[in-house]
Structure formats: C-alpha cells, structure tokens
PDB file of C-alpha atoms in Angstrom:
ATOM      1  CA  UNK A   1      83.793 132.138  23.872  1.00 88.00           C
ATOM      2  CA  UNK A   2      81.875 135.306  23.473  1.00 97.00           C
ATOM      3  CA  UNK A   3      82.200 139.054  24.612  1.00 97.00           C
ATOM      4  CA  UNK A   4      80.410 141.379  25.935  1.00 97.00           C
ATOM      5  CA  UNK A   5      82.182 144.308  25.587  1.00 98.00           C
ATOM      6  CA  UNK A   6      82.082 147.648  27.250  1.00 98.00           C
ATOM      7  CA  UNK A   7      84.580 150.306  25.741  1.00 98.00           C
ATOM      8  CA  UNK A   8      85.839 153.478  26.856  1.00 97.00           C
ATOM      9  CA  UNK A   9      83.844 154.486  29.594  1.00 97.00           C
ATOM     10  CA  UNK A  10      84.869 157.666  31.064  1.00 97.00           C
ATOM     11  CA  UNK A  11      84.934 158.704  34.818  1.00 97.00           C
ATOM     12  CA  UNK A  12      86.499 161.406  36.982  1.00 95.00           C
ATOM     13  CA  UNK A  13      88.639 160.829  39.720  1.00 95.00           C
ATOM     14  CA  UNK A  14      91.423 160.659  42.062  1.00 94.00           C
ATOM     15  CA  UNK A  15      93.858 158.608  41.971  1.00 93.00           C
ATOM     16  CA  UNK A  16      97.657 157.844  41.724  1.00 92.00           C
ATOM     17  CA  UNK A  17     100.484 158.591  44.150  1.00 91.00           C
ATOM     18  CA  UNK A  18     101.599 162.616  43.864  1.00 89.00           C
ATOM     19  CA  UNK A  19      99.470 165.116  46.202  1.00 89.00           C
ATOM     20  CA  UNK A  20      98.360 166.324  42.840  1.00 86.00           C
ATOM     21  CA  UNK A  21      96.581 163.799  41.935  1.00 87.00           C
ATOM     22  CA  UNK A  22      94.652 163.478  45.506  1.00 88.00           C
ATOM     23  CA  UNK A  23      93.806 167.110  45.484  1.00 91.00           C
ATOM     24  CA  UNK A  24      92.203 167.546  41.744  1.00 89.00           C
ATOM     25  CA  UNK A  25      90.384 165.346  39.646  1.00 93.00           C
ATOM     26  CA  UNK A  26      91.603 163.427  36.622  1.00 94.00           C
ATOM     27  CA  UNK A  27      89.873 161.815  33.602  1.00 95.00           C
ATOM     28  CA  UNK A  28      90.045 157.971  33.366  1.00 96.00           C
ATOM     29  CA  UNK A  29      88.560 155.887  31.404  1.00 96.00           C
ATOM     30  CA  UNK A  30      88.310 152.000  31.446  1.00 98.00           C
ATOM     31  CA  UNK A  31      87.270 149.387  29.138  1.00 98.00           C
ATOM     32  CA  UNK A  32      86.000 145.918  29.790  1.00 98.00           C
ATOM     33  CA  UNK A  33      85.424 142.551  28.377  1.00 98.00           C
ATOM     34  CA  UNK A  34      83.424 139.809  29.711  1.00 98.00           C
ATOM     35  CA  UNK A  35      84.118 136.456  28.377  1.00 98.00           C
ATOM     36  CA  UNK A  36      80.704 134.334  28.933  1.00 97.00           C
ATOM     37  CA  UNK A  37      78.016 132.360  26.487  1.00 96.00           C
ATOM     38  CA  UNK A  38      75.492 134.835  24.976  1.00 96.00           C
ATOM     39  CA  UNK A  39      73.126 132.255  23.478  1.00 96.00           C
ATOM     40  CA  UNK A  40      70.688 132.272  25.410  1.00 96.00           C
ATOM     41  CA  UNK A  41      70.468 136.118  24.925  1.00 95.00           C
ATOM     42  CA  UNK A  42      70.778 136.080  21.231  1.00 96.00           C
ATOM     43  CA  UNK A  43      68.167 133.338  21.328  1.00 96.00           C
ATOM     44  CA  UNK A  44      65.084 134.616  23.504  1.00 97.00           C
ATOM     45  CA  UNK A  45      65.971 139.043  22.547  1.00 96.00           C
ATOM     46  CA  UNK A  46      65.241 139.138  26.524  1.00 96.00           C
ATOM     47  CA  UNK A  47      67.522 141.180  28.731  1.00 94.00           C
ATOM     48  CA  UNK A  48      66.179 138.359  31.593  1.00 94.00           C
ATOM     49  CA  UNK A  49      69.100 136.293  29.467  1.00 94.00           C
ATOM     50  CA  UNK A  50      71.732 138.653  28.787  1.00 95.00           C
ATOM     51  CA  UNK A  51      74.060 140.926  31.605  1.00 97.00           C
ATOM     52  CA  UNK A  52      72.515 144.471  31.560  1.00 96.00           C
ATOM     53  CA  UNK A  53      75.443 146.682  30.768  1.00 95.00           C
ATOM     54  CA  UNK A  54      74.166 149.102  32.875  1.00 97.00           C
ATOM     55  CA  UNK A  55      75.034 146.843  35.848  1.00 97.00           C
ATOM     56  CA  UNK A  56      78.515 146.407  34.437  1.00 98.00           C
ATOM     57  CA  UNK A  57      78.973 150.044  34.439  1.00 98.00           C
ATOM     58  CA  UNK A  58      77.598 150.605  37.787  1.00 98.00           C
ATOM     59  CA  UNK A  59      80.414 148.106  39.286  1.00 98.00           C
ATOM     60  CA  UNK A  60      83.207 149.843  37.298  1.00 98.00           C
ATOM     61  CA  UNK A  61      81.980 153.352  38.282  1.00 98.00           C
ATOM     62  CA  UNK A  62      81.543 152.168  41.865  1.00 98.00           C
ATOM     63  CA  UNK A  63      85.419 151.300  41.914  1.00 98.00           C
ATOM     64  CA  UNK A  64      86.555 154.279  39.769  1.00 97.00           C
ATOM     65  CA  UNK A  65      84.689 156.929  41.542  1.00 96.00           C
ATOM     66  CA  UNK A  66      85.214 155.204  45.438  1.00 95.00           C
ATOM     67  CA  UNK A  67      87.959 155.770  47.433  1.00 95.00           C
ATOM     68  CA  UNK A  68      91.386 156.637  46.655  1.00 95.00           C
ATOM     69  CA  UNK A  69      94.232 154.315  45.255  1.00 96.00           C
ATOM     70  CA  UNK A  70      97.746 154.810  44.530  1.00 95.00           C
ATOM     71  CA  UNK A  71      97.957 152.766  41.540  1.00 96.00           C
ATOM     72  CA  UNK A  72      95.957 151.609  38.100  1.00 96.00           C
ATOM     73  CA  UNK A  73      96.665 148.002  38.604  1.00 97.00           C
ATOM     74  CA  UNK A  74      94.561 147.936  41.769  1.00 98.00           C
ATOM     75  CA  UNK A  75      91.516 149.661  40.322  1.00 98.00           C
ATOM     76  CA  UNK A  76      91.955 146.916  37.577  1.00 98.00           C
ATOM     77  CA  UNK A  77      92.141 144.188  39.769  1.00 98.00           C
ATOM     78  CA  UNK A  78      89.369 145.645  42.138  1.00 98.00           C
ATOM     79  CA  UNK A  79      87.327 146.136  38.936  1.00 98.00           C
ATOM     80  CA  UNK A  80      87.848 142.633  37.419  1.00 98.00           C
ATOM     81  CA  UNK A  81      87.438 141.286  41.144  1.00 98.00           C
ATOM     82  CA  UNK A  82      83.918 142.688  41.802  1.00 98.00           C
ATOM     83  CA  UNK A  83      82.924 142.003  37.941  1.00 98.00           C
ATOM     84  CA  UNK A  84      83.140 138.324  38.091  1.00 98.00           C
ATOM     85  CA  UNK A  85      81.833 138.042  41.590  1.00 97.00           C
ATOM     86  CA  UNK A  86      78.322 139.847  40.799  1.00 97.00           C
ATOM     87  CA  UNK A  87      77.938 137.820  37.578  1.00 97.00           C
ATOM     88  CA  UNK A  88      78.932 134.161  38.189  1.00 96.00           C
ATOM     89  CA  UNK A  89      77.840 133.308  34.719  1.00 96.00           C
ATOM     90  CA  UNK A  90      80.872 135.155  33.328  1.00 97.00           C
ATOM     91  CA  UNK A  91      83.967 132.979  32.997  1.00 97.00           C
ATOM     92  CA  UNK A  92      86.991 135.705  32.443  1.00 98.00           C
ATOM     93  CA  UNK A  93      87.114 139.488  32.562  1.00 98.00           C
ATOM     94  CA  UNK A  94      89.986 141.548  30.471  1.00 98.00           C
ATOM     95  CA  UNK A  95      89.684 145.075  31.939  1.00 98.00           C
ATOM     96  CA  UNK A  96      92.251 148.081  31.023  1.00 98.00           C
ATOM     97  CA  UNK A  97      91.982 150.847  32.900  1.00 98.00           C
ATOM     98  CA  UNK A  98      93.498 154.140  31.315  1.00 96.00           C
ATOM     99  CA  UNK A  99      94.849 157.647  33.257  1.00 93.00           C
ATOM    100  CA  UNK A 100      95.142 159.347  29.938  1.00 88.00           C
ATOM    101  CA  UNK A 101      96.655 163.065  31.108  1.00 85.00           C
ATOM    102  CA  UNK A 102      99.023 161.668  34.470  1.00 81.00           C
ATOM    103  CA  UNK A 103     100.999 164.998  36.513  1.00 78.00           C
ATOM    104  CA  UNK A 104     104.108 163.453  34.692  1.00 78.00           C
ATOM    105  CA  UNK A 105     106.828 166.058  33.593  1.00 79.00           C
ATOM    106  CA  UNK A 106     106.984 164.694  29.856  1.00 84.00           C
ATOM    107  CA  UNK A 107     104.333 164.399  27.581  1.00 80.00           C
ATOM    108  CA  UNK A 108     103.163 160.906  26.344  1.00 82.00           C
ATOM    109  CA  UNK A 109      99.640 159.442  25.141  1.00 80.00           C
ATOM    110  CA  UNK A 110      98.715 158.450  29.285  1.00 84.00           C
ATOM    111  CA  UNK A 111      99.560 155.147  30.873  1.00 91.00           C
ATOM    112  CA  UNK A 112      97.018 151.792  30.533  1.00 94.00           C
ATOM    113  CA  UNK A 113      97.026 148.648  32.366  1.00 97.00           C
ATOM    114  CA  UNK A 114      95.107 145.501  31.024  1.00 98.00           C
ATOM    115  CA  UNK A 115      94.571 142.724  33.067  1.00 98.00           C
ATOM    116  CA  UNK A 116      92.362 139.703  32.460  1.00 98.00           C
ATOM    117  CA  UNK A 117      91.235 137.387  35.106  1.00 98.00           C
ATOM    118  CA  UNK A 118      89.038 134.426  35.450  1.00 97.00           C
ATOM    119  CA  UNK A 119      86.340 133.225  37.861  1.00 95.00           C
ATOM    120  CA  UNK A 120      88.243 131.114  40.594  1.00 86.00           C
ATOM    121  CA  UNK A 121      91.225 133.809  40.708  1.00 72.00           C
ATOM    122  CA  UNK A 122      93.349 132.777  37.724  1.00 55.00           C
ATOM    123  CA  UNK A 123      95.456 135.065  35.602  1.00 57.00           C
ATOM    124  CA  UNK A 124      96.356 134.478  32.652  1.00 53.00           C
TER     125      UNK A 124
END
C-alpha cells in the first residue's frame, strides 16, 4: 500500500489537563500517514487524482486548533476519525500527535501518541 505522508506539522494550542495548559498556548505538532493507492496520481500528474495535502492539513489544523481536550489520544483519534471520513478513498490513517514542551516538573524530549486506524473503525 502506499503513503501519503504529511510530517511534522506544527500548530499552537491548548490542550492537556493542568490550568496551565488551558490558560497559555503550547506548541504541538502532528504527523500523518495515509495509507491509500496513488496510481492513478502518479499516472495522470493531476491533483484531480491525488488528495491535496492542503486539505489534509486543513482537517488536522481544524482539530488541533478547535476546542479544548484533556488528552493527546483524543486529538489523535479525532484527527484520524475526521481524516478517513472526508477521504473515503483512503484505507488506514497512522497519525502521532506530539506536545513537545508539557508543564511537567522534569525535563524529557515531550510526550507522542501514534495511533493508526482504518476506514470501518478498526485498530490495529
């Protein structure tokens, strides 16, 4: 299967459970992978074949930047959920979502979930 591939896209937001993090926005970032055939694409060189990335990004930015949640798996899921709904012709999504600089009390590299669903609601 192929991929179409959007990495590292970077939003600001807020999100996550401490008043912090509802008061002052935080940098996020969120990568996604849509399993689906790009034949056609590669074949005809006309975007009328292929999914315009820009739409992609619009859906993820949409989630990121709406309202807030308490957790990363939920924008993942909401991201992966709206992703295969407005494209059908994808088959699975893998989509990580990234809080790189969390209000923790220790320092680490940030926190990441990846999550990869499929159309029809499997997880695998």
């Amino acid at each position: 299967m192929d991929k179409l591939i959007l990495r590292e896209m970077h939003f600001s937001a807020r999100h996550g459970v401490l008043p912090a993090e509802a008061e002052n926005d935080q940098p996020f970032s969120a990568t996604v992978e849509l399993e689906l055939s790009t034949a056609r694409a590669g074949a005809s060189d006309r975007i009328e074949d292929a999914i315009d990335y820009r739409k992609v990004q619009g859906v993820v930015r949409d989630v990121i930047g709406g309202s807030r949640k308490h957790l990363i798996e939920t924008l993942a899921e909401q991201i992966a959920g709206r992703l295969l709904a407005a494209f059908p012709e994808v088959h699975a999504v893998v989509v990580e979502v990234v809080k790189p600089r969390p209000p923790v009390d220790f320092q680490f590299a940030g926190v990441s979930v990846k999550i990869r669903r499929e159309q029809g609601g499997a997880a695998r």
